[in-house]
């Protein structure tokens, strides 16, 4: 058939690839997959409501099988066509390297939980945990989402800073929970049974969530807890502040790129400035006529 | 009468229009409407106190009728006179387009709940919900409030960023509530009955409100909850950080505008700079005398 | 006596005035008053502990009388000597204007609650409230505290922004508490008895304190509450973000002032720049020799 | 033996010193000590779990003895070899001054709790408190941790600001807790028994932790509490904001240092700029040929 005839590897590759300038058919395909991902997430959420799941179990199961079928075909097609990308040109090694990219791993995790029980006998608890993994199908959106790509870029750029901050947070949690364990253990042997238990208090306090299920009751514990709140929260807020700044910077960098052409072109004053300087340098024998001509071209060509 | 004679469409338009340089009568009218709006909001708040409402029900009802009367006249006058604005000059289309502006819609919503039950039979529940809409009369203030206009401008400028952040928040809520549902459902079948229920926990935790009505009790749930608090809050704080920065920038931009005349006018040094450059370029035959004269005018006219 | 002889009005004025370069005696006086203020605040705190107050009531009362005596003398001396300041030179009007300055009002409020019951018969409740005012003696520190002066300066500089933000916060609280009142009133007639009651929930939620004494229980209320948390907190965090930035800026401005001399003086490159320009302008007849000489002096004098 | 022969004071000093370019043996030693520190912290945490400690008490005690032995040898070696550092060259005074450095104090505190009971008879309560100090062995990491050094640098640079902010926080806590004590004491005589007790509420509220164990119940108390939340939180968030900014600045300063060479070198335009200016100044007799040559070298040497 004609359609089949046109569906060679390169065409499929470009259809699947998220590319803002790709042809209409590819865009429609993108939208369909996106909608299927969103529908899957909604299905996972609704399935958890017993009153909804039990009467419509067959529908939910059918939808799951349909989704996995589509996602499997999508995954296999991506794996088959990835050799069209010069980076993964090698039929075996290239495909393996492609399968190891974060996006491909997400695609695999989206379908694996469905197939795994067919090959390996699993007990019910693990089966249920596998079903949980379906919610991560939402991560398939990252292939299409500017927001997640932006977040990923921020995380990558700030990975060093985030590491520093997580280290400080862990230190803070360990020290404060140890202190509070020693102070409150005798009075509240359940809530501060041991340091790991006291960490629940430390995290709830330092993050300012403060559920109120655990809190110091002795005067010393309250004084210490108050001090920890006063001093620790400043430090706990560091990641948020750093991430905010990094996020904003990244966004402005992107936005700046779009407006860059006009705002970075030389103003008339700057053009005059450069021209007069070249004239002077020629006059004084620093630059030859040819060199001046070359520079003039650059100045006029850039923003004249 | 003389007064009536003066009240033609243009005069009323300028009286109603929020314009810092408008005549005294218009300013008095502004203050009156503003006070009526504030009185309405206070009335809605006080009406909700049964001990106050029941003994003074007639007063509250009379005040509501009076307010709606004034707001209706105001709305109709605005609709009638908006054609004085060249943007809405067309008697029919212009008025329709004016009625579709956000401020006009707010004005309509402020009076509609009063008239609706006269035309459509409504059951009591909806009637009560309609009365709720009266609190939105407070939004009529936005016509006069610099603060709300500023906020609106910030929102508009950052609409893209806010979209990105809301998307990330929704993702975060979906993933964390799914995880916690699977971990805690067996032990707390009521509080973590299903994923939508677990979302209440997720929002309360990630926003650090932490009411304490729902929290994980299993060790795994606490570990996961602590981790979510540690990692998620940084991300949840992003919108606040971004909005703060944008707000500050917008305010400084405005403040800068007022001080701009002095700080952006060319300093003596800059004037000298430009003049000497023009002299040189003329001397070297790059610019003609006329061209220099034109540029000199610009320099001296701007900040000489 | 010699000491009395030297204690004329000007000397006392300079002794009392908080001036970093004042003589040793004045500095010792400053430290004594500061210590008395801090001791007063500690006394107010300790007095509230019944177990401490009842056995030492006479001591606390004696200390209060002593403190008031010192503060009264201090206040009267300030009022008497303020005419040494040219701003308040007029014996009557100057003193009245001095008495109306914020610092003088704080000084008055620190002693007034002690004397008031002597002139006006007051019932016990008001007497107790007056004793509460003693804690505000801590504000007398603001005369000596760099931190509070800094904070005051930030507040003053940002008064416009803070006003805008408080207005937005009030609006947010009014709208969210009205909405929640209408949604939750039927189910929780006590906690959401009326809009003012619901405001307690709104403030506790929007500030992310979340005591947990009031929270929505209906699905609609939880959805609305979650939405409010998601959207409102960003706006509620605005004042903190704006204040932080303003505070930091103010501190850096101060710090910058110290380092300013070196960083703001013209670099060699800038000196060369200005000199060459002046030479050129003279050469081309734009500036006369005298004008060039004047400018040269300015350049060399500033940062040569 | 050969190994002993090589282990003179200087070699040991360089082995122990945390120096990125030190020889392999020193790096391995670093990693070993680091791992021992981390193992110690984990041991302290696990020991607090009774179900783990009681069956393995001998192991935990043996591990503690081993750790203290290693840390003691490490401390003594550091103390012995510190004279290899010119700063602490004096055998007696230098060693005392070294022992007084923060890192050496931490090292001492890591072992002292073990030896103290051998010399001084201590009651059980203090013995247990001493065991608590073991958790501070985690601070020994600061010798190796870039994150903690960075944090220390930020703290040091901002020590003045942090002091200002802590002073403001203390003031805020004192004033708000006094107010709330006077308002709520009669109704909640336990939770607001006195001002120190009320401070627990003040800290929990101002830090937005809001456990929910204490909160105002009277209408006046709620109004005041809401106001405090509204106004106070902005001020309470100051330290977090200031620390975030300082942290980010410090990190960027470090990162900037690495990229600095390329971004701060003069662009071709800047080179041309400076050359032409020098040429002109020579031409006009402002600079001599030699002076121009010197400057040219600087310009070309820097970024030519």
mmCIF file of N, CA, C and O in Angstrom, chain C residues 41 44-45 48-49 128 132 135-136 138-139 141 145-148 151 155 169 200 203 207-211 213 236 240 243-244 247-248 251-252 269 272-273 276-277 279-280 283, chain D residues 160-161 164-165 167 171 174 178-179 181-182 186 193-196 199 201 205 208-212 214-216 222 226 230 233 235 237-238 241-242 245 249 266 274 277 281 284:
data_model
loop_
_atom_site.group_PDB
_atom_site.id
_atom_site.type_symbol
_atom_site.label_atom_id
_atom_site.label_comp_id
_atom_site.label_asym_id
_atom_site.label_seq_id
_atom_site.Cartn_x
_atom_site.Cartn_y
_atom_site.Cartn_z
ATOM 1 N N UNK C 41 13.356 44.035 80.452
ATOM 2 C CA UNK C 41 12.657 43.051 79.620
ATOM 3 C C UNK C 41 12.730 41.681 80.275
ATOM 4 O O UNK C 41 11.734 40.956 80.366
ATOM 5 N N UNK C 44 10.271 41.598 83.129
ATOM 6 C CA UNK C 44 8.884 41.403 82.684
ATOM 7 C C UNK C 44 8.641 39.934 82.373
ATOM 8 O O UNK C 44 7.620 39.354 82.747
ATOM 9 N N UNK C 45 9.628 39.298 81.692
ATOM 10 C CA UNK C 45 9.474 37.887 81.336
ATOM 11 C C UNK C 45 9.436 37.024 82.599
ATOM 12 O O UNK C 45 8.571 36.154 82.737
ATOM 13 N N UNK C 48 6.296 37.051 84.815
ATOM 14 C CA UNK C 48 5.130 36.301 84.330
ATOM 15 C C UNK C 48 5.141 34.870 84.868
ATOM 16 O O UNK C 48 4.124 34.189 84.821
ATOM 17 N N UNK C 49 6.301 34.418 85.368
ATOM 18 C CA UNK C 49 6.368 33.082 85.958
ATOM 19 C C UNK C 49 5.974 33.195 87.428
ATOM 20 O O UNK C 49 6.720 33.740 88.236
ATOM 21 N N UNK C 128 -3.752 45.886 84.391
ATOM 22 C CA UNK C 128 -2.941 44.769 83.920
ATOM 23 C C UNK C 128 -2.460 44.995 82.490
ATOM 24 O O UNK C 128 -1.322 44.697 82.141
ATOM 25 N N UNK C 132 1.417 45.390 80.750
ATOM 26 C CA UNK C 132 1.863 44.768 79.507
ATOM 27 C C UNK C 132 2.734 45.722 78.692
ATOM 28 O O UNK C 132 3.706 45.328 78.050
ATOM 29 N N UNK C 135 6.618 45.761 78.385
ATOM 30 C CA UNK C 135 7.465 44.971 77.484
ATOM 31 C C UNK C 135 7.953 45.834 76.313
ATOM 32 O O UNK C 135 8.985 45.560 75.709
ATOM 33 N N UNK C 136 7.208 46.884 76.030
ATOM 34 C CA UNK C 136 7.622 47.751 74.926
ATOM 35 C C UNK C 136 8.821 48.622 75.309
ATOM 36 O O UNK C 136 9.357 49.325 74.461
ATOM 37 N N UNK C 138 11.416 47.481 75.619
ATOM 38 C CA UNK C 138 12.457 46.902 74.766
ATOM 39 C C UNK C 138 12.697 47.796 73.549
ATOM 40 O O UNK C 138 13.799 47.815 72.987
ATOM 41 N N UNK C 139 11.670 48.532 73.146
ATOM 42 C CA UNK C 139 11.825 49.396 71.970
ATOM 43 C C UNK C 139 12.784 50.550 72.243
ATOM 44 O O UNK C 139 13.298 51.164 71.312
ATOM 45 N N UNK C 141 15.566 50.206 73.072
ATOM 46 C CA UNK C 141 16.839 49.745 72.487
ATOM 47 C C UNK C 141 17.064 50.372 71.119
ATOM 48 O O UNK C 141 18.197 50.582 70.701
ATOM 49 N N UNK C 145 20.404 50.535 68.750
ATOM 50 C CA UNK C 145 20.593 49.331 67.959
ATOM 51 C C UNK C 145 20.741 49.657 66.480
ATOM 52 O O UNK C 145 19.842 50.215 65.845
ATOM 53 N N UNK C 146 21.868 49.215 65.922
ATOM 54 C CA UNK C 146 22.081 49.343 64.483
ATOM 55 C C UNK C 146 21.057 48.496 63.726
ATOM 56 O O UNK C 146 20.510 48.907 62.705
ATOM 57 N N UNK C 147 20.768 47.292 64.287
ATOM 58 C CA UNK C 147 19.859 46.357 63.622
ATOM 59 C C UNK C 147 18.484 46.989 63.423
ATOM 60 O O UNK C 147 17.901 46.937 62.340
ATOM 61 N N UNK C 148 17.955 47.624 64.502
ATOM 62 C CA UNK C 148 16.615 48.191 64.390
ATOM 63 C C UNK C 148 16.611 49.413 63.490
ATOM 64 O O UNK C 148 15.647 49.667 62.769
ATOM 65 N N UNK C 151 16.515 48.049 60.055
ATOM 66 C CA UNK C 151 15.176 47.553 59.750
ATOM 67 C C UNK C 151 14.231 48.729 59.484
ATOM 68 O O UNK C 151 13.430 48.697 58.541
ATOM 69 N N UNK C 155 12.127 49.430 56.104
ATOM 70 C CA UNK C 155 10.678 49.613 56.142
ATOM 71 C C UNK C 155 10.280 50.932 55.482
ATOM 72 O O UNK C 155 9.324 51.001 54.717
ATOM 73 N N UNK C 169 -2.614 40.899 50.473
ATOM 74 C CA UNK C 169 -2.839 39.865 51.479
ATOM 75 C C UNK C 169 -4.245 39.952 52.049
ATOM 76 O O UNK C 169 -4.927 38.938 52.189
ATOM 77 N N UNK C 200 -9.558 32.961 60.364
ATOM 78 C CA UNK C 200 -8.533 32.297 61.164
ATOM 79 C C UNK C 200 -7.950 31.126 60.391
ATOM 80 O O UNK C 200 -6.735 30.924 60.358
ATOM 81 N N UNK C 203 -5.809 32.644 57.380
ATOM 82 C CA UNK C 203 -4.484 33.140 57.757
ATOM 83 C C UNK C 203 -3.576 31.966 58.109
ATOM 84 O O UNK C 203 -2.418 31.911 57.683
ATOM 85 N N UNK C 207 -0.420 31.424 55.567
ATOM 86 C CA UNK C 207 0.906 31.645 56.144
ATOM 87 C C UNK C 207 1.646 30.331 56.317
ATOM 88 O O UNK C 207 2.777 30.313 56.779
ATOM 89 N N UNK C 208 1.009 29.215 55.950
ATOM 90 C CA UNK C 208 1.552 27.848 56.065
ATOM 91 C C UNK C 208 1.835 27.438 57.512
ATOM 92 O O UNK C 208 2.549 26.468 57.742
ATOM 93 N N UNK C 209 1.277 28.190 58.487
ATOM 94 C CA UNK C 209 1.442 27.760 59.877
ATOM 95 C C UNK C 209 0.678 26.451 60.078
ATOM 96 O O UNK C 209 1.226 25.474 60.577
ATOM 97 N N UNK C 210 -0.597 26.409 59.691
ATOM 98 C CA UNK C 210 -1.359 25.170 59.725
ATOM 99 C C UNK C 210 -1.383 24.489 61.078
ATOM 100 O O UNK C 210 -0.925 23.362 61.205
ATOM 101 N N UNK C 211 -1.956 25.174 62.104
ATOM 102 C CA UNK C 211 -2.005 24.563 63.431
ATOM 103 C C UNK C 211 -2.712 23.211 63.379
ATOM 104 O O UNK C 211 -2.369 22.289 64.095
ATOM 105 N N UNK C 213 -6.081 23.084 63.951
ATOM 106 C CA UNK C 213 -7.324 23.146 64.726
ATOM 107 C C UNK C 213 -8.522 23.328 63.810
ATOM 108 O O UNK C 213 -9.626 22.939 64.141
ATOM 109 N N UNK C 236 1.503 34.899 49.216
ATOM 110 C CA UNK C 236 1.751 35.205 50.622
ATOM 111 C C UNK C 236 3.246 35.328 50.894
ATOM 112 O O UNK C 236 3.656 35.997 51.840
ATOM 113 N N UNK C 240 7.818 38.451 52.217
ATOM 114 C CA UNK C 240 9.088 37.929 52.722
ATOM 115 C C UNK C 240 10.185 38.107 51.684
ATOM 116 O O UNK C 240 11.275 38.597 51.993
ATOM 117 N N UNK C 243 10.992 41.860 51.273
ATOM 118 C CA UNK C 243 11.729 42.364 52.433
ATOM 119 C C UNK C 243 13.163 41.846 52.446
ATOM 120 O O UNK C 243 14.093 42.609 52.711
ATOM 121 N N UNK C 244 13.338 40.552 52.159
ATOM 122 C CA UNK C 244 14.678 39.977 52.113
ATOM 123 C C UNK C 244 15.561 40.760 51.150
ATOM 124 O O UNK C 244 16.660 41.177 51.496
ATOM 125 N N UNK C 247 16.275 44.236 52.379
ATOM 126 C CA UNK C 247 17.178 44.195 53.524
ATOM 127 C C UNK C 247 18.614 44.002 53.055
ATOM 128 O O UNK C 247 19.522 44.720 53.447
ATOM 129 N N UNK C 248 18.777 43.035 52.176
ATOM 130 C CA UNK C 248 20.103 42.720 51.655
ATOM 131 C C UNK C 248 20.692 43.914 50.925
ATOM 132 O O UNK C 248 21.880 44.235 51.070
ATOM 133 N N UNK C 251 21.787 46.528 53.370
ATOM 134 C CA UNK C 251 23.034 46.154 54.047
ATOM 135 C C UNK C 251 24.217 46.311 53.110
ATOM 136 O O UNK C 251 25.260 46.837 53.492
ATOM 137 N N UNK C 252 24.028 45.872 51.869
ATOM 138 C CA UNK C 252 25.145 45.986 50.927
ATOM 139 C C UNK C 252 25.456 47.435 50.614
ATOM 140 O O UNK C 252 26.611 47.795 50.419
ATOM 141 N N UNK C 269 42.368 53.315 33.572
ATOM 142 C CA UNK C 269 41.768 53.326 32.232
ATOM 143 C C UNK C 269 40.755 54.449 32.088
ATOM 144 O O UNK C 269 40.688 55.111 31.056
ATOM 145 N N UNK C 272 42.653 57.856 31.876
ATOM 146 C CA UNK C 272 43.208 58.023 30.531
ATOM 147 C C UNK C 272 42.102 58.410 29.563
ATOM 148 O O UNK C 272 42.231 59.322 28.750
ATOM 149 N N UNK C 273 41.013 57.706 29.657
ATOM 150 C CA UNK C 273 39.872 57.921 28.790
ATOM 151 C C UNK C 273 39.431 59.386 28.812
ATOM 152 O O UNK C 273 39.293 60.034 27.767
ATOM 153 N N UNK C 276 42.167 61.977 27.423
ATOM 154 C CA UNK C 276 42.304 61.979 25.964
ATOM 155 C C UNK C 276 41.123 62.679 25.309
ATOM 156 O O UNK C 276 41.280 63.407 24.321
ATOM 157 N N UNK C 277 39.980 62.517 25.894
ATOM 158 C CA UNK C 277 38.803 63.149 25.317
ATOM 159 C C UNK C 277 38.882 64.670 25.450
ATOM 160 O O UNK C 277 38.534 65.398 24.525
ATOM 161 N N UNK C 279 41.615 66.403 25.660
ATOM 162 C CA UNK C 279 42.661 66.869 24.737
ATOM 163 C C UNK C 279 42.090 67.032 23.342
ATOM 164 O O UNK C 279 42.286 68.051 22.671
ATOM 165 N N UNK C 280 41.339 66.052 22.927
ATOM 166 C CA UNK C 280 40.754 66.081 21.591
ATOM 167 C C UNK C 280 39.786 67.243 21.423
ATOM 168 O O UNK C 280 39.811 67.959 20.402
ATOM 169 N N UNK C 283 41.609 70.436 21.024
ATOM 170 C CA UNK C 283 42.244 70.467 19.709
ATOM 171 C C UNK C 283 41.264 70.912 18.629
ATOM 172 O O UNK C 283 41.604 71.631 17.699
ATOM 173 N N UNK D 160 27.859 39.549 60.493
ATOM 174 C CA UNK D 160 27.256 40.803 60.926
ATOM 175 C C UNK D 160 25.747 40.802 60.633
ATOM 176 O O UNK D 160 24.932 41.104 61.512
ATOM 177 N N UNK D 161 25.398 40.426 59.413
ATOM 178 C CA UNK D 161 23.987 40.384 59.018
ATOM 179 C C UNK D 161 23.217 39.379 59.874
ATOM 180 O O UNK D 161 22.110 39.664 60.343
ATOM 181 N N UNK D 164 22.442 40.793 63.197
ATOM 182 C CA UNK D 164 21.325 41.741 63.103
ATOM 183 C C UNK D 164 19.999 40.989 63.067
ATOM 184 O O UNK D 164 19.048 41.324 63.782
ATOM 185 N N UNK D 165 19.946 39.927 62.251
ATOM 186 C CA UNK D 165 18.692 39.216 62.062
ATOM 187 C C UNK D 165 18.297 38.446 63.317
ATOM 188 O O UNK D 165 17.130 38.428 63.690
ATOM 189 N N UNK D 167 19.032 39.235 66.319
ATOM 190 C CA UNK D 167 18.551 40.240 67.263
ATOM 191 C C UNK D 167 17.089 40.599 66.967
ATOM 192 O O UNK D 167 16.251 40.650 67.876
ATOM 193 N N UNK D 171 13.801 39.890 69.425
ATOM 194 C CA UNK D 171 12.884 40.976 69.753
ATOM 195 C C UNK D 171 11.452 40.599 69.394
ATOM 196 O O UNK D 171 10.510 40.814 70.163
ATOM 197 N N UNK D 174 10.095 37.975 71.752
ATOM 198 C CA UNK D 174 9.788 38.535 73.073
ATOM 199 C C UNK D 174 8.481 39.336 73.033
ATOM 200 O O UNK D 174 7.588 39.138 73.865
ATOM 201 N N UNK D 178 4.914 38.054 74.733
ATOM 202 C CA UNK D 178 4.368 38.841 75.837
ATOM 203 C C UNK D 178 2.918 39.216 75.543
ATOM 204 O O UNK D 178 2.025 39.060 76.380
ATOM 205 N N UNK D 179 2.681 39.708 74.324
ATOM 206 C CA UNK D 179 1.325 40.103 73.953
ATOM 207 C C UNK D 179 0.368 38.922 74.087
ATOM 208 O O UNK D 179 -0.705 39.039 74.681
ATOM 209 N N UNK D 181 0.705 36.183 75.784
ATOM 210 C CA UNK D 181 0.547 35.769 77.170
ATOM 211 C C UNK D 181 -0.543 36.595 77.839
ATOM 212 O O UNK D 181 -1.449 36.053 78.490
ATOM 213 N N UNK D 182 -0.525 37.905 77.660
ATOM 214 C CA UNK D 182 -1.514 38.762 78.312
ATOM 215 C C UNK D 182 -2.916 38.504 77.774
ATOM 216 O O UNK D 182 -3.887 38.594 78.514
ATOM 217 N N UNK D 186 -5.614 33.993 80.701
ATOM 218 C CA UNK D 186 -6.789 33.679 81.521
ATOM 219 C C UNK D 186 -7.551 32.466 81.000
ATOM 220 O O UNK D 186 -8.080 31.675 81.784
ATOM 221 N N UNK D 193 1.057 29.756 80.324
ATOM 222 C CA UNK D 193 1.248 29.905 81.761
ATOM 223 C C UNK D 193 2.082 31.142 82.091
ATOM 224 O O UNK D 193 1.823 31.834 83.073
ATOM 225 N N UNK D 194 3.088 31.397 81.279
ATOM 226 C CA UNK D 194 3.936 32.576 81.490
ATOM 227 C C UNK D 194 4.595 32.934 80.160
ATOM 228 O O UNK D 194 4.396 32.235 79.156
ATOM 229 N N UNK D 195 5.369 34.008 80.158
ATOM 230 C CA UNK D 195 5.942 34.430 78.875
ATOM 231 C C UNK D 195 6.898 33.391 78.295
ATOM 232 O O UNK D 195 6.806 33.085 77.102
ATOM 233 N N UNK D 196 7.797 32.791 79.097
ATOM 234 C CA UNK D 196 8.650 31.748 78.487
ATOM 235 C C UNK D 196 7.845 30.630 77.840
ATOM 236 O O UNK D 196 8.204 30.134 76.775
ATOM 237 N N UNK D 199 6.512 31.710 74.577
ATOM 238 C CA UNK D 199 7.532 31.793 73.518
ATOM 239 C C UNK D 199 7.504 30.550 72.641
ATOM 240 O O UNK D 199 7.844 30.620 71.467
ATOM 241 N N UNK D 201 4.884 29.014 71.683
ATOM 242 C CA UNK D 201 3.888 29.322 70.658
ATOM 243 C C UNK D 201 4.469 30.306 69.642
ATOM 244 O O UNK D 201 4.305 30.122 68.434
ATOM 245 N N UNK D 205 4.844 29.553 65.719
ATOM 246 C CA UNK D 205 4.037 30.304 64.762
ATOM 247 C C UNK D 205 4.911 31.089 63.790
ATOM 248 O O UNK D 205 4.725 31.032 62.579
ATOM 249 N N UNK D 208 6.433 29.254 61.198
ATOM 250 C CA UNK D 208 5.377 28.596 60.405
ATOM 251 C C UNK D 208 5.382 27.080 60.590
ATOM 252 O O UNK D 208 4.786 26.378 59.788
ATOM 253 N N UNK D 209 6.071 26.570 61.637
ATOM 254 C CA UNK D 209 5.995 25.132 61.885
ATOM 255 C C UNK D 209 4.567 24.769 62.304
ATOM 256 O O UNK D 209 3.966 23.865 61.741
ATOM 257 N N UNK D 210 4.019 25.485 63.313
ATOM 258 C CA UNK D 210 2.628 25.301 63.689
ATOM 259 C C UNK D 210 2.257 23.882 64.038
ATOM 260 O O UNK D 210 1.398 23.292 63.383
ATOM 261 N N UNK D 211 2.897 23.315 65.088
ATOM 262 C CA UNK D 211 2.570 21.938 65.464
ATOM 263 C C UNK D 211 1.075 21.790 65.745
ATOM 264 O O UNK D 211 0.485 20.765 65.454
ATOM 265 N N UNK D 212 0.465 22.804 66.342
ATOM 266 C CA UNK D 212 -0.943 22.691 66.681
ATOM 267 C C UNK D 212 -1.161 22.274 68.122
ATOM 268 O O UNK D 212 -2.298 22.008 68.518
ATOM 269 N N UNK D 214 -0.315 24.270 70.675
ATOM 270 C CA UNK D 214 -0.688 25.522 71.324
ATOM 271 C C UNK D 214 -1.161 26.499 70.258
ATOM 272 O O UNK D 214 -0.478 26.678 69.239
ATOM 273 N N UNK D 215 -2.301 27.082 70.471
ATOM 274 C CA UNK D 215 -2.768 28.133 69.560
ATOM 275 C C UNK D 215 -3.810 28.960 70.290
ATOM 276 O O UNK D 215 -4.457 28.487 71.224
ATOM 277 N N UNK D 216 -3.950 30.223 69.898
ATOM 278 C CA UNK D 216 -4.937 31.068 70.581
ATOM 279 C C UNK D 216 -6.350 30.566 70.347
ATOM 280 O O UNK D 216 -6.652 30.034 69.278
ATOM 281 N N UNK D 222 -6.939 35.168 68.489
ATOM 282 C CA UNK D 222 -6.859 34.743 67.094
ATOM 283 C C UNK D 222 -6.556 35.929 66.181
ATOM 284 O O UNK D 222 -5.766 35.810 65.237
ATOM 285 N N UNK D 226 -3.274 36.035 64.082
ATOM 286 C CA UNK D 226 -3.313 36.187 62.633
ATOM 287 C C UNK D 226 -2.469 37.363 62.173
ATOM 288 O O UNK D 226 -1.731 37.273 61.192
ATOM 289 N N UNK D 230 0.749 37.330 59.825
ATOM 290 C CA UNK D 230 0.809 38.157 58.620
ATOM 291 C C UNK D 230 2.061 39.023 58.590
ATOM 292 O O UNK D 230 2.767 39.105 57.584
ATOM 293 N N UNK D 233 5.933 36.843 59.841
ATOM 294 C CA UNK D 233 6.580 35.832 59.012
ATOM 295 C C UNK D 233 7.516 36.471 57.999
ATOM 296 O O UNK D 233 8.608 35.972 57.738
ATOM 297 N N UNK D 235 9.284 38.972 58.418
ATOM 298 C CA UNK D 235 10.546 39.272 59.083
ATOM 299 C C UNK D 235 11.313 37.997 59.436
ATOM 300 O O UNK D 235 12.521 37.964 59.400
ATOM 301 N N UNK D 237 11.349 35.360 57.734
ATOM 302 C CA UNK D 237 11.921 34.762 56.528
ATOM 303 C C UNK D 237 13.181 35.497 56.091
ATOM 304 O O UNK D 237 13.880 35.039 55.195
ATOM 305 N N UNK D 238 13.476 36.623 56.738
ATOM 306 C CA UNK D 238 14.650 37.397 56.333
ATOM 307 C C UNK D 238 15.928 36.559 56.356
ATOM 308 O O UNK D 238 16.659 36.545 55.369
ATOM 309 N N UNK D 241 16.226 34.234 53.403
ATOM 310 C CA UNK D 241 16.464 34.956 52.157
ATOM 311 C C UNK D 241 17.887 35.462 52.070
ATOM 312 O O UNK D 241 18.553 35.316 51.039
ATOM 313 N N UNK D 242 18.365 36.058 53.169
ATOM 314 C CA UNK D 242 19.713 36.620 53.169
ATOM 315 C C UNK D 242 20.749 35.511 52.995
ATOM 316 O O UNK D 242 21.677 35.627 52.192
ATOM 317 N N UNK D 245 20.835 34.167 49.386
ATOM 318 C CA UNK D 245 21.542 35.061 48.476
ATOM 319 C C UNK D 245 23.042 34.975 48.705
ATOM 320 O O UNK D 245 23.828 34.888 47.761
ATOM 321 N N UNK D 249 25.816 33.682 46.060
ATOM 322 C CA UNK D 249 26.876 34.601 45.669
ATOM 323 C C UNK D 249 28.232 33.929 45.860
ATOM 324 O O UNK D 249 29.098 33.969 44.988
ATOM 325 N N UNK D 266 40.230 40.674 27.786
ATOM 326 C CA UNK D 266 39.669 41.750 26.955
ATOM 327 C C UNK D 266 39.265 41.217 25.595
ATOM 328 O O UNK D 266 40.002 40.470 24.961
ATOM 329 N N UNK D 274 41.811 50.271 23.737
ATOM 330 C CA UNK D 274 42.911 50.742 24.572
ATOM 331 C C UNK D 274 44.102 51.165 23.714
ATOM 332 O O UNK D 274 44.756 52.179 24.001
ATOM 333 N N UNK D 277 43.606 54.577 22.147
ATOM 334 C CA UNK D 277 43.685 55.639 23.132
ATOM 335 C C UNK D 277 45.133 55.965 23.478
ATOM 336 O O UNK D 277 45.521 57.126 23.610
ATOM 337 N N UNK D 281 47.071 59.582 22.942
ATOM 338 C CA UNK D 281 47.669 60.307 24.066
ATOM 339 C C UNK D 281 49.148 60.580 23.794
ATOM 340 O O UNK D 281 49.679 61.628 24.172
ATOM 341 N N UNK D 284 49.436 63.442 21.303
ATOM 342 C CA UNK D 284 49.159 64.750 21.877
ATOM 343 C C UNK D 284 50.144 65.114 22.988
ATOM 344 O O UNK D 284 49.934 66.093 23.709
#
